[in-house]
Tab-separated table of C-alpha atoms in Angstrom:
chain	number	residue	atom	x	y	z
A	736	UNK	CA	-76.575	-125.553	66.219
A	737	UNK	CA	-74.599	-126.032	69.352
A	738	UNK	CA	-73.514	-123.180	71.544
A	739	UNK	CA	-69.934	-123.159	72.887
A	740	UNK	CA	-69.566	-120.455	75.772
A	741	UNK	CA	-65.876	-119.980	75.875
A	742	UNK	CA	-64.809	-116.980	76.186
A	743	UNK	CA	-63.217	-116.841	72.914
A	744	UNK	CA	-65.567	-117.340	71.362
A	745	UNK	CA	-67.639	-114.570	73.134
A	746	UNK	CA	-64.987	-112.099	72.080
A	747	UNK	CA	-65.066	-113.133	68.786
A	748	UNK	CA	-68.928	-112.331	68.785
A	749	UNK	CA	-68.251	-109.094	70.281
A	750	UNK	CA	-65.365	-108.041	67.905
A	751	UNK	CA	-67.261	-105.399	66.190
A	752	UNK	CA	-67.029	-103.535	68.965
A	753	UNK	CA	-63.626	-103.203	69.313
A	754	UNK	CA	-62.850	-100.804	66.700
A	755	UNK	CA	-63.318	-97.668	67.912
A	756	UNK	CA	-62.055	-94.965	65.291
A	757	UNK	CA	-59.699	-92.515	66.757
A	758	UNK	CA	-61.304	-89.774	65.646
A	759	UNK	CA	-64.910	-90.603	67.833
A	760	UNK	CA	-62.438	-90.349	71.271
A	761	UNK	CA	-60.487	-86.943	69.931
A	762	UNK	CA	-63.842	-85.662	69.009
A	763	UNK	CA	-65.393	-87.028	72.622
A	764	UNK	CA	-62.376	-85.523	74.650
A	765	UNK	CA	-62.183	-82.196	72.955
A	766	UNK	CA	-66.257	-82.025	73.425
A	767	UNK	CA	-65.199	-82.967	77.829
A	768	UNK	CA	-62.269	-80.601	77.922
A	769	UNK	CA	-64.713	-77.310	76.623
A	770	UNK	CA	-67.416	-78.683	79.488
A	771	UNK	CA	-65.113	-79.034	81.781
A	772	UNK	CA	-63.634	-75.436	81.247
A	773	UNK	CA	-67.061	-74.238	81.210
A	774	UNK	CA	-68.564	-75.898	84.644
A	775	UNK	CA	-64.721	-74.603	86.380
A	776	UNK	CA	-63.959	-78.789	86.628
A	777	UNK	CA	-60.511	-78.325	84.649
A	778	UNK	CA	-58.436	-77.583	87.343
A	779	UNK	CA	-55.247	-77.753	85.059
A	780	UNK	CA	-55.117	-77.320	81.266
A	781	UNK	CA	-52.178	-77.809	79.497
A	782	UNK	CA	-50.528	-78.511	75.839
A	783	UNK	CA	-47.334	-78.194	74.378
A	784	UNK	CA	-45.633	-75.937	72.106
A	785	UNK	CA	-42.424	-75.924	69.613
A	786	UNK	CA	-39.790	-73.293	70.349
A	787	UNK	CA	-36.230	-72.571	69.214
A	788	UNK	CA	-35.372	-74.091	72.506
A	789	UNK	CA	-37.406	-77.505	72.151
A	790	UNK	CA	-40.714	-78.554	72.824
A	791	UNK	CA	-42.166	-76.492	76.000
A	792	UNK	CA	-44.840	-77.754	78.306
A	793	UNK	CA	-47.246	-75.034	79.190
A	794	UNK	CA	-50.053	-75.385	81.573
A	795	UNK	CA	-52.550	-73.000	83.558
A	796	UNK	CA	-55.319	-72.784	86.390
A	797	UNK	CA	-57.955	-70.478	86.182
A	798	UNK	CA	-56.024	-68.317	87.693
A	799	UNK	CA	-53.150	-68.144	85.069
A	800	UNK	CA	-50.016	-69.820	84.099
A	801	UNK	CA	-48.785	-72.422	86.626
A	802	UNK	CA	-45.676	-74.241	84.623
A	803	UNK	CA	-43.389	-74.122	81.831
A	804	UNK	CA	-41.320	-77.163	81.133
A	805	UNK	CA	-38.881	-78.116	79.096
A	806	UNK	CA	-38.400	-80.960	77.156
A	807	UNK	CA	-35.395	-82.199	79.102
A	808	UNK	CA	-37.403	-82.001	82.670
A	809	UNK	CA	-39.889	-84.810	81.165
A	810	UNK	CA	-43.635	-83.782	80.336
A	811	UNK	CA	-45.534	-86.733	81.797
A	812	UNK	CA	-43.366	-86.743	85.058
A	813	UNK	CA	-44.049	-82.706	85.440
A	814	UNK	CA	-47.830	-83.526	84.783
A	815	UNK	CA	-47.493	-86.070	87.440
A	816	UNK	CA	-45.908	-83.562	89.886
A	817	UNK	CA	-48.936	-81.021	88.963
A	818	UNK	CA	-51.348	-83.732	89.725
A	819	UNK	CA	-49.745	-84.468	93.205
A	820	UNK	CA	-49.186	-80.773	94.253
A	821	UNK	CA	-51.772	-79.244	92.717
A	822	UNK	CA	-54.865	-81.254	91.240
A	823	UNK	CA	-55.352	-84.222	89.048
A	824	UNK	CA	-58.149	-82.509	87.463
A	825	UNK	CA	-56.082	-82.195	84.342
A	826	UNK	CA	-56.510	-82.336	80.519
A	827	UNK	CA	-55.175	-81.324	77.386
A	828	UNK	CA	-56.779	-78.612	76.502
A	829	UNK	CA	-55.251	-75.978	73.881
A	830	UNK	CA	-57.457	-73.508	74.188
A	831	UNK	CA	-56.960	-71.951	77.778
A	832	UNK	CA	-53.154	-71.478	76.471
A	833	UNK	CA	-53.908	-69.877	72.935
A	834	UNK	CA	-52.681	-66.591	74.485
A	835	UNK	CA	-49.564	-68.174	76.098
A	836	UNK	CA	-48.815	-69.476	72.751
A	837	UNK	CA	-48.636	-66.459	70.997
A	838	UNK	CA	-47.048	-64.474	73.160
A	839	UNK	CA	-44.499	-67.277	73.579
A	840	UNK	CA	-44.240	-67.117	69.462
A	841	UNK	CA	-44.113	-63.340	69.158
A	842	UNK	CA	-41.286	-63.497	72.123
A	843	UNK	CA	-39.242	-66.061	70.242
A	844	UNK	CA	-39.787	-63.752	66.991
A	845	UNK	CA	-38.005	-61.145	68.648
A	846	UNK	CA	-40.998	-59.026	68.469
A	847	UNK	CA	-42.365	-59.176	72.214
A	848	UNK	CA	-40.261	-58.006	75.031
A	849	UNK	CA	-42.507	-58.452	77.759
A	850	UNK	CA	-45.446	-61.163	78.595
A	851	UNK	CA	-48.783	-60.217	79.557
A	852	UNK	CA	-50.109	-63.481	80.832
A	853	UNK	CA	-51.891	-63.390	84.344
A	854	UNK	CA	-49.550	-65.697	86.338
A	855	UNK	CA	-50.347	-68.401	89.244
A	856	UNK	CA	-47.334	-68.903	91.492
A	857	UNK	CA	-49.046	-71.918	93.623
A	858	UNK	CA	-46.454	-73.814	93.458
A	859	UNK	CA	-44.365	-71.360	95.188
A	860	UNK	CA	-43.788	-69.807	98.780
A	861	UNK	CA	-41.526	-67.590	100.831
A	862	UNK	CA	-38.220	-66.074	99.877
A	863	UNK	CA	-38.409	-67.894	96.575
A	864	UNK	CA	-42.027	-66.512	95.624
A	865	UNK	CA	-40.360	-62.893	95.994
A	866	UNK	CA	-37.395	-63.827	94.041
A	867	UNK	CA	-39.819	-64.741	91.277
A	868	UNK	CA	-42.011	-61.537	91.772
A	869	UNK	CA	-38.908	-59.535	91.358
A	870	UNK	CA	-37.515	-61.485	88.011
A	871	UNK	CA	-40.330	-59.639	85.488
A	872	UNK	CA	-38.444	-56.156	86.733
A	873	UNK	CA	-34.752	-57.269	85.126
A	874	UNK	CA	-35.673	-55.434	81.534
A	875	UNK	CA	-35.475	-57.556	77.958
A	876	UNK	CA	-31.979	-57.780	77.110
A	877	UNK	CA	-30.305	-56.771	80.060
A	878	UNK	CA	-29.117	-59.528	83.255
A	879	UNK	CA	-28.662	-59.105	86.843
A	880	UNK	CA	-26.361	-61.037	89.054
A	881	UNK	CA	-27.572	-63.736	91.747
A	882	UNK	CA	-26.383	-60.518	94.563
A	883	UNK	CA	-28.064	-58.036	92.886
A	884	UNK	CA	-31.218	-60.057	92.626
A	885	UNK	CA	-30.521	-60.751	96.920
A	886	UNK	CA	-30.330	-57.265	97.316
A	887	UNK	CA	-32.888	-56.214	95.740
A	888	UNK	CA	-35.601	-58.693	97.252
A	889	UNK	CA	-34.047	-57.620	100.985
A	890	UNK	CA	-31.650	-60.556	101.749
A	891	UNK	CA	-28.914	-59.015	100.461
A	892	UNK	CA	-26.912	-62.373	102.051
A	893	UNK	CA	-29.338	-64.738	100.083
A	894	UNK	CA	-27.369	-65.399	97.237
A	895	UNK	CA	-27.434	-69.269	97.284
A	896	UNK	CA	-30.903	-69.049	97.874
A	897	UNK	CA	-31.062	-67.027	95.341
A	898	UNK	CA	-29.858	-69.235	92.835
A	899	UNK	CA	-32.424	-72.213	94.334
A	900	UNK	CA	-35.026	-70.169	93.441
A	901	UNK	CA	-34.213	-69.660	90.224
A	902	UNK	CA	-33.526	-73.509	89.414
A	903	UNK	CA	-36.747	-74.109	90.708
A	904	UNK	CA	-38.392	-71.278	89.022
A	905	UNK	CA	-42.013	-73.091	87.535
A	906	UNK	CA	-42.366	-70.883	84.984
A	907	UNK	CA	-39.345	-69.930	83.066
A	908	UNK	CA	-39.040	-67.821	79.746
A	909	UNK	CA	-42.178	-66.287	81.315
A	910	UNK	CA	-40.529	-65.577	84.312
A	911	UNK	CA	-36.942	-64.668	83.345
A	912	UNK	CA	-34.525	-66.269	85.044
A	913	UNK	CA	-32.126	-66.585	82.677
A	914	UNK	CA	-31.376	-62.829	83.007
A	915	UNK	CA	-29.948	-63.404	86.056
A	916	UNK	CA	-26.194	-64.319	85.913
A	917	UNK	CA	-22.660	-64.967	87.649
A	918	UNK	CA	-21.695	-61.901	88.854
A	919	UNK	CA	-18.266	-62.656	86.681
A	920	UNK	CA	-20.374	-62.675	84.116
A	921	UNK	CA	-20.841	-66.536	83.170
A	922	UNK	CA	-24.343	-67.962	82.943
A	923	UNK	CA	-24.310	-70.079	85.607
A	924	UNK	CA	-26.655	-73.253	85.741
A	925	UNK	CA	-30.177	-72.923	83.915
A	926	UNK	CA	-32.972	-75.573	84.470
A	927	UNK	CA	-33.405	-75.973	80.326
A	928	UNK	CA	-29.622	-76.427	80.234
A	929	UNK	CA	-26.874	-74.061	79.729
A	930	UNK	CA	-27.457	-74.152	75.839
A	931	UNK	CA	-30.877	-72.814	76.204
A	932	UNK	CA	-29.551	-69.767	78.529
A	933	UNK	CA	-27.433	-68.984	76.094
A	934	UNK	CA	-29.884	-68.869	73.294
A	935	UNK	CA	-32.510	-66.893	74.966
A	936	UNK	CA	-29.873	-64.215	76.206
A	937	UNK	CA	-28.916	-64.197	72.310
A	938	UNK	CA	-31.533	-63.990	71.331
A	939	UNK	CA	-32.811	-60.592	73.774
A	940	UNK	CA	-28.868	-59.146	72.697
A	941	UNK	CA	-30.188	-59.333	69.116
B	176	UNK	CA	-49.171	-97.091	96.025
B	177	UNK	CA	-49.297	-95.475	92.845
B	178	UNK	CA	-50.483	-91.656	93.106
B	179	UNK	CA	-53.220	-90.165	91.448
B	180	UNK	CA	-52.712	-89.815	87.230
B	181	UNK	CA	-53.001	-86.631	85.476
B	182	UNK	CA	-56.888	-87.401	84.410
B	183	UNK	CA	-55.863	-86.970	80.776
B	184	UNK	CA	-54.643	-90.290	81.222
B	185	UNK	CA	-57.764	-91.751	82.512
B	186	UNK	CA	-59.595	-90.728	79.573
B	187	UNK	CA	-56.872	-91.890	77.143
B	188	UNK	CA	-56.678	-95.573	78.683
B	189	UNK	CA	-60.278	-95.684	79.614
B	190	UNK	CA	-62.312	-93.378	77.011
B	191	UNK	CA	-62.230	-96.290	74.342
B	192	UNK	CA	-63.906	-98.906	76.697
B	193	UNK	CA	-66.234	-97.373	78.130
B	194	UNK	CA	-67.518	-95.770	74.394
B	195	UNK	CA	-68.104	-99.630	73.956
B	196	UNK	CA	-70.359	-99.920	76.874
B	197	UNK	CA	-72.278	-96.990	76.313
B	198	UNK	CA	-72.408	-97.922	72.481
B	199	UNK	CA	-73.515	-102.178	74.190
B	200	UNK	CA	-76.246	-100.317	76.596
B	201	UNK	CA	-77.229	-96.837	75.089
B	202	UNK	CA	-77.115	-98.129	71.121
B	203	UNK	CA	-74.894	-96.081	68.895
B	204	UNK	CA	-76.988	-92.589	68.866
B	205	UNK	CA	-76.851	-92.116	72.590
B	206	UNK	CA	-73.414	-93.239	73.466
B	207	UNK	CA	-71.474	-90.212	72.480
B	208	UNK	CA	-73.995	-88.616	75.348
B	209	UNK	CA	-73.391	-91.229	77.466
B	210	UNK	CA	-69.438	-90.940	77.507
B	211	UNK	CA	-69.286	-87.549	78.028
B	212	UNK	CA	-71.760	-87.061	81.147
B	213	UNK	CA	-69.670	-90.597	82.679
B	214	UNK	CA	-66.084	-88.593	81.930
B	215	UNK	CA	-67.590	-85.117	83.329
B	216	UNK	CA	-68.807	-86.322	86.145
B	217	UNK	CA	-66.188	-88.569	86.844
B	218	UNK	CA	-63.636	-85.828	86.429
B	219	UNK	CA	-65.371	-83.799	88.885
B	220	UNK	CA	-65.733	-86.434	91.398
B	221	UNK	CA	-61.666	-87.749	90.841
B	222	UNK	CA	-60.011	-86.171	93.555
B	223	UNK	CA	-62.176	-87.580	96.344
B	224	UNK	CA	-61.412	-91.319	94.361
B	225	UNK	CA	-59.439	-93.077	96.628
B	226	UNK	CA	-55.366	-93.954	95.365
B	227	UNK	CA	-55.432	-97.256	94.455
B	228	UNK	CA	-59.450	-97.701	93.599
B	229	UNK	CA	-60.318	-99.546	90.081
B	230	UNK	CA	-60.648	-96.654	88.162
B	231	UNK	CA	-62.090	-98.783	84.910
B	232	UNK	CA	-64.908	-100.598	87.430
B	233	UNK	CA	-66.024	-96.853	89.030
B	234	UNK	CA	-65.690	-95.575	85.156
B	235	UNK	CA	-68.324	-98.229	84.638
B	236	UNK	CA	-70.368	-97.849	87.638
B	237	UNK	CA	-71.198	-94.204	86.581
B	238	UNK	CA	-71.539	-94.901	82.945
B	239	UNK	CA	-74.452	-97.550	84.121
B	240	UNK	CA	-76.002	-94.672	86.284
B	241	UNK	CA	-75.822	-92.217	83.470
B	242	UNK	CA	-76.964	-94.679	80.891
B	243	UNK	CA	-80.416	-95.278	83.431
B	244	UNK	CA	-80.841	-91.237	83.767
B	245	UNK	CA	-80.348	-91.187	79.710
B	246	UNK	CA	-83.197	-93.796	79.328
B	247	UNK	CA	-85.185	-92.155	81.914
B	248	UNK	CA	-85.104	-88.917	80.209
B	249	UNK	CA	-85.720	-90.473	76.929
B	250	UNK	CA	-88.981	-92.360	78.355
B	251	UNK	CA	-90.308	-89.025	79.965
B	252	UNK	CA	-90.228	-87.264	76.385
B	253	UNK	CA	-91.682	-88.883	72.934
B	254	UNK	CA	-88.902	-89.298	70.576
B	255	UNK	CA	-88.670	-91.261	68.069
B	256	UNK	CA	-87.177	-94.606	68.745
B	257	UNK	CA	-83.829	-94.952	69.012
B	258	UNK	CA	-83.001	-98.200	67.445
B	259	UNK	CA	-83.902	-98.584	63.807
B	260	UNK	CA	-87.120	-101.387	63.926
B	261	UNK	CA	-85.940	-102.107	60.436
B	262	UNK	CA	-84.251	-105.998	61.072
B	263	UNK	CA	-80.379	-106.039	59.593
B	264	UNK	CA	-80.165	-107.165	56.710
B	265	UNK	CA	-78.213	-110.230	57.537
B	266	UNK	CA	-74.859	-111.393	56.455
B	267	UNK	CA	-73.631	-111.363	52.604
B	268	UNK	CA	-73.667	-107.486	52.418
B	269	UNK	CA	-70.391	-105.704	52.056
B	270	UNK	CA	-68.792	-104.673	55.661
B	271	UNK	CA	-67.766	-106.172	58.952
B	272	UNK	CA	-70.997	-107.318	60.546
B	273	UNK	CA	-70.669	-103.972	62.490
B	274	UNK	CA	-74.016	-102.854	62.819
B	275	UNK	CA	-75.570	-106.575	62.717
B	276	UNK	CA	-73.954	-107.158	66.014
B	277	UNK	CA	-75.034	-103.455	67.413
B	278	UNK	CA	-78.479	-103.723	65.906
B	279	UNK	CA	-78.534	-107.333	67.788
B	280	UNK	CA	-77.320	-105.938	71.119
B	281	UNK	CA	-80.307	-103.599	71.057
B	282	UNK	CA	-82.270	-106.319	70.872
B	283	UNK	CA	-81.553	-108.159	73.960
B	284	UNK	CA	-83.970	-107.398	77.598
B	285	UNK	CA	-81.701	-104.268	79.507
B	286	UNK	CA	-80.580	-106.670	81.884
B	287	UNK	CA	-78.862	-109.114	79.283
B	288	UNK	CA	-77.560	-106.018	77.662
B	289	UNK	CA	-75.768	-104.670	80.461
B	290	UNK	CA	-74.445	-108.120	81.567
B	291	UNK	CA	-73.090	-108.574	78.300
B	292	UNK	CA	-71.462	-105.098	78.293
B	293	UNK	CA	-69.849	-104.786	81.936
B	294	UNK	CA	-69.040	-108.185	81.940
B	295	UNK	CA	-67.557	-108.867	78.450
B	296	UNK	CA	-66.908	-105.760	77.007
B	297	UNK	CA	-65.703	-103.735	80.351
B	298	UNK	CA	-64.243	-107.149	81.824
B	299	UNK	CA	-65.980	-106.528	85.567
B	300	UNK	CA	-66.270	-110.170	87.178
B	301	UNK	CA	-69.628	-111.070	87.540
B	302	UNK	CA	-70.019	-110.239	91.849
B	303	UNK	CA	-69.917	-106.218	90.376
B	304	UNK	CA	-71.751	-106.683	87.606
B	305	UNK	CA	-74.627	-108.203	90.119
B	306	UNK	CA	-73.330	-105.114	92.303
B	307	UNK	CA	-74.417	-102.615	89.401
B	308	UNK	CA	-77.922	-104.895	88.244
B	309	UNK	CA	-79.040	-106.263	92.000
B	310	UNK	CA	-79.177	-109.797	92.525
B	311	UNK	CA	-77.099	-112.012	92.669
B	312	UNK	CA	-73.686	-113.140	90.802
B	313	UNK	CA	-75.251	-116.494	89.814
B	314	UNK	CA	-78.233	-114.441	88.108
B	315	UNK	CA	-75.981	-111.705	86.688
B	316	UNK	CA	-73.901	-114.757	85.239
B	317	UNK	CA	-76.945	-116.003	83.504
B	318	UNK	CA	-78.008	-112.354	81.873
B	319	UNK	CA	-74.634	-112.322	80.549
B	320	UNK	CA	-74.521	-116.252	79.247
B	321	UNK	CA	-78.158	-115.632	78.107
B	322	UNK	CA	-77.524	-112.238	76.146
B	323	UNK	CA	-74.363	-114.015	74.342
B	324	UNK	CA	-76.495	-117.394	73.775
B	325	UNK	CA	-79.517	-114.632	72.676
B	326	UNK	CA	-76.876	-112.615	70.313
B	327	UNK	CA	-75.717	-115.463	68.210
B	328	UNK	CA	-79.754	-116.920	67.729
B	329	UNK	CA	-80.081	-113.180	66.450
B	330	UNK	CA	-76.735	-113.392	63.968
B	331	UNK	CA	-78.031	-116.644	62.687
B	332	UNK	CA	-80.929	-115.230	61.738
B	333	UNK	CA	-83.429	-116.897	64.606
B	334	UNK	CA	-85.816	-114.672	66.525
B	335	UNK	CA	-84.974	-113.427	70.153
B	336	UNK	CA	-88.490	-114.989	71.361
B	337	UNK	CA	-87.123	-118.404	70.446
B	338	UNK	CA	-84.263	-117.864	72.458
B	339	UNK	CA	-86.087	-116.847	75.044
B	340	UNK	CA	-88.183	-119.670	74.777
B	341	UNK	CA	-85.045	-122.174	75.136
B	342	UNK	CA	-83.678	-119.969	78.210
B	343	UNK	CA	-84.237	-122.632	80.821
């Protein structure tokens, strides 16, 4: 029999190879992502969830929550951002967000008025960090205007910057900037779009 | 240059692969081990890997050091052998030739084995391939021709010490 070495020909040798069922890699990566968890190498665990308000992004350090996204801001380019900023020691991974889930479903059930999710605000500093530290205080169902919010975090002049913080806000829903408002009363600009302001104020009026 | 991926995606363009090599050099019971020390260790070590490195050749070079410690381990306890000493049954049964081919693979000397997998299966030119075995690229080139040339004498039926005879 004469051998041909083309490379072809190899591949054609080595074809049975190629198929590698789906299920072996889910099984393989579900297998690294619990390791990982469990030797503190998963720097970033994230996984999406369905809401009334489109698919969210949610993903969290060991230390607790570090982003909500919405579908409109583009998962894989907010991943991309978290890798950059943060670490690219990231993989889906449900279970570090189970409890985020939840409370994100009981929330949108009308049935949870408050989260209870230990936060991570790495990927936010100065005035804005305290505009986000003061956000949880605004109660379920009632707003505050971008001045109030300045005044109450001690720049009573920050309003602007007020309203930077807030459309930068890295964890929304959780952190609720949407309750904070024009003080004439319109809803002013909202990261997840105007529509999704509207529903989530709805939906804490209810 | 590109930035650093989310490793999620490293492990969903990558994972497949480098299951084949472990699957080429490990055989089919110890690959699944295989994989998942390369991707653990590799995620730990990812942020020090510099932007712009060939993440499928360092995937590679770690699955070849974990695949050594595997054996290693293997050799230090008695088990019982990995691949099957039963011969495959040859062609005309029902099925793809899948585990003729894998059965054959385990056949070959370690160092035509891994030729064949980094080379063929992972796609690493021969100078890394030599880089991961020692020696040089002319000898790596001949594991990897020899392993294919050894593989299809196996396929047909032949026995590997005939091929090895003919190995010039």
């Amino acid at each position: 029999m004469t051998i041909h070495h083309h490379e072809a020909d190899v591949s054609e040798l080595l074809a049975p190879f190629d198929s590698v069922e789906p299920g072996a890699i889910q099984r393989l990566h579900d297998r690294l992502a619990a390791a990982a968890a469990e030797q503190h190498a998963l720097d970033i665990a994230y996984r999406t969830v369905d809401s009334p308000i489109g698919k969210l992004l949610l993903a969290a350090t060991e230390r607790g929550m570090v982003r909500v996204a919405f579908e409109k801001e583009d998962h894989d380019a907010v991943l991309q951002l978290l890798a950059e900023r943060l670490s690219p020691r990231i993989l889906f991974s449900p279970n570090r967000l189970a409890p985020a889930a939840r409370e994100l479903d009981e929330y949108f059930a009308g049935v949870r008025h408050r989260f209870e999710l230990p936060l991570d605000f790495s990927l936010s500093r100065g005035f804005r960090l305290s505009v986000l530290e003061h956000l949880p205080q605004i109660p379920y169902g009632h707003t505050e205007s971008y001045a109030q919010v300045a005044l109450a975090t001690g720049s009573p002049r920050a309003v602007r910057a007020v309203g930077t913080a807030c459309a930068t806000n890295p964890l929304p829903v959780i952190v609720p900037c949407h309750r904070v408002v024009k003080s004439d009363g319109s809803f002013g600009s909202y990261l997840g779009g105007t529509e999704a302001k509207r529903a989530l104020l709805a939906l804490e009026a209810a | 240059m590109e930035p650093k991926k989310p490793f999620e995606l490293v492990v969903r363009e990558h994972g497949p692969t480098v299951l084949r090599v472990c699957r080429a050099v490990l055989g089919a019971h110890d690959a699944e081990d295989g994989w998942s020390e390369t991707f653990l260790s590799a995620l730990k070590a990812y942020p020090g890997l510099p932007v712009g490195a060939n993440v499928q050749a360092w995937l590679v070079t770690i699955a070849h050091r974990k695949a050594i410690d595997i054996v290693r381990a293997k050799d230090r306890q008695p088990v019982p052998v990995d691949e099957l000493p039963v011969r495959p049954s040859g062609f005309g049964i029902p099925g793809d030739g899948h585990r003729e081919v894998l059965d054959a693979v385990g056949q070959l000397p370690p160092k035509q084995r891994q030729a064949v997998a980094y080379h063929y299966l992972a796609g690493l030119p021969y100078k890394d391939v030599a880089g991961l075995l020692g020696g040089t690229p002319d000898a790596a080139r001949r594991a990897g021709t020899d392993g294919v040339k050894a593989l299809r004498t196996i396929l047909a039926g032949g026995s590997l010490s005939y091929v090895k005879g003919e190995t010039p």
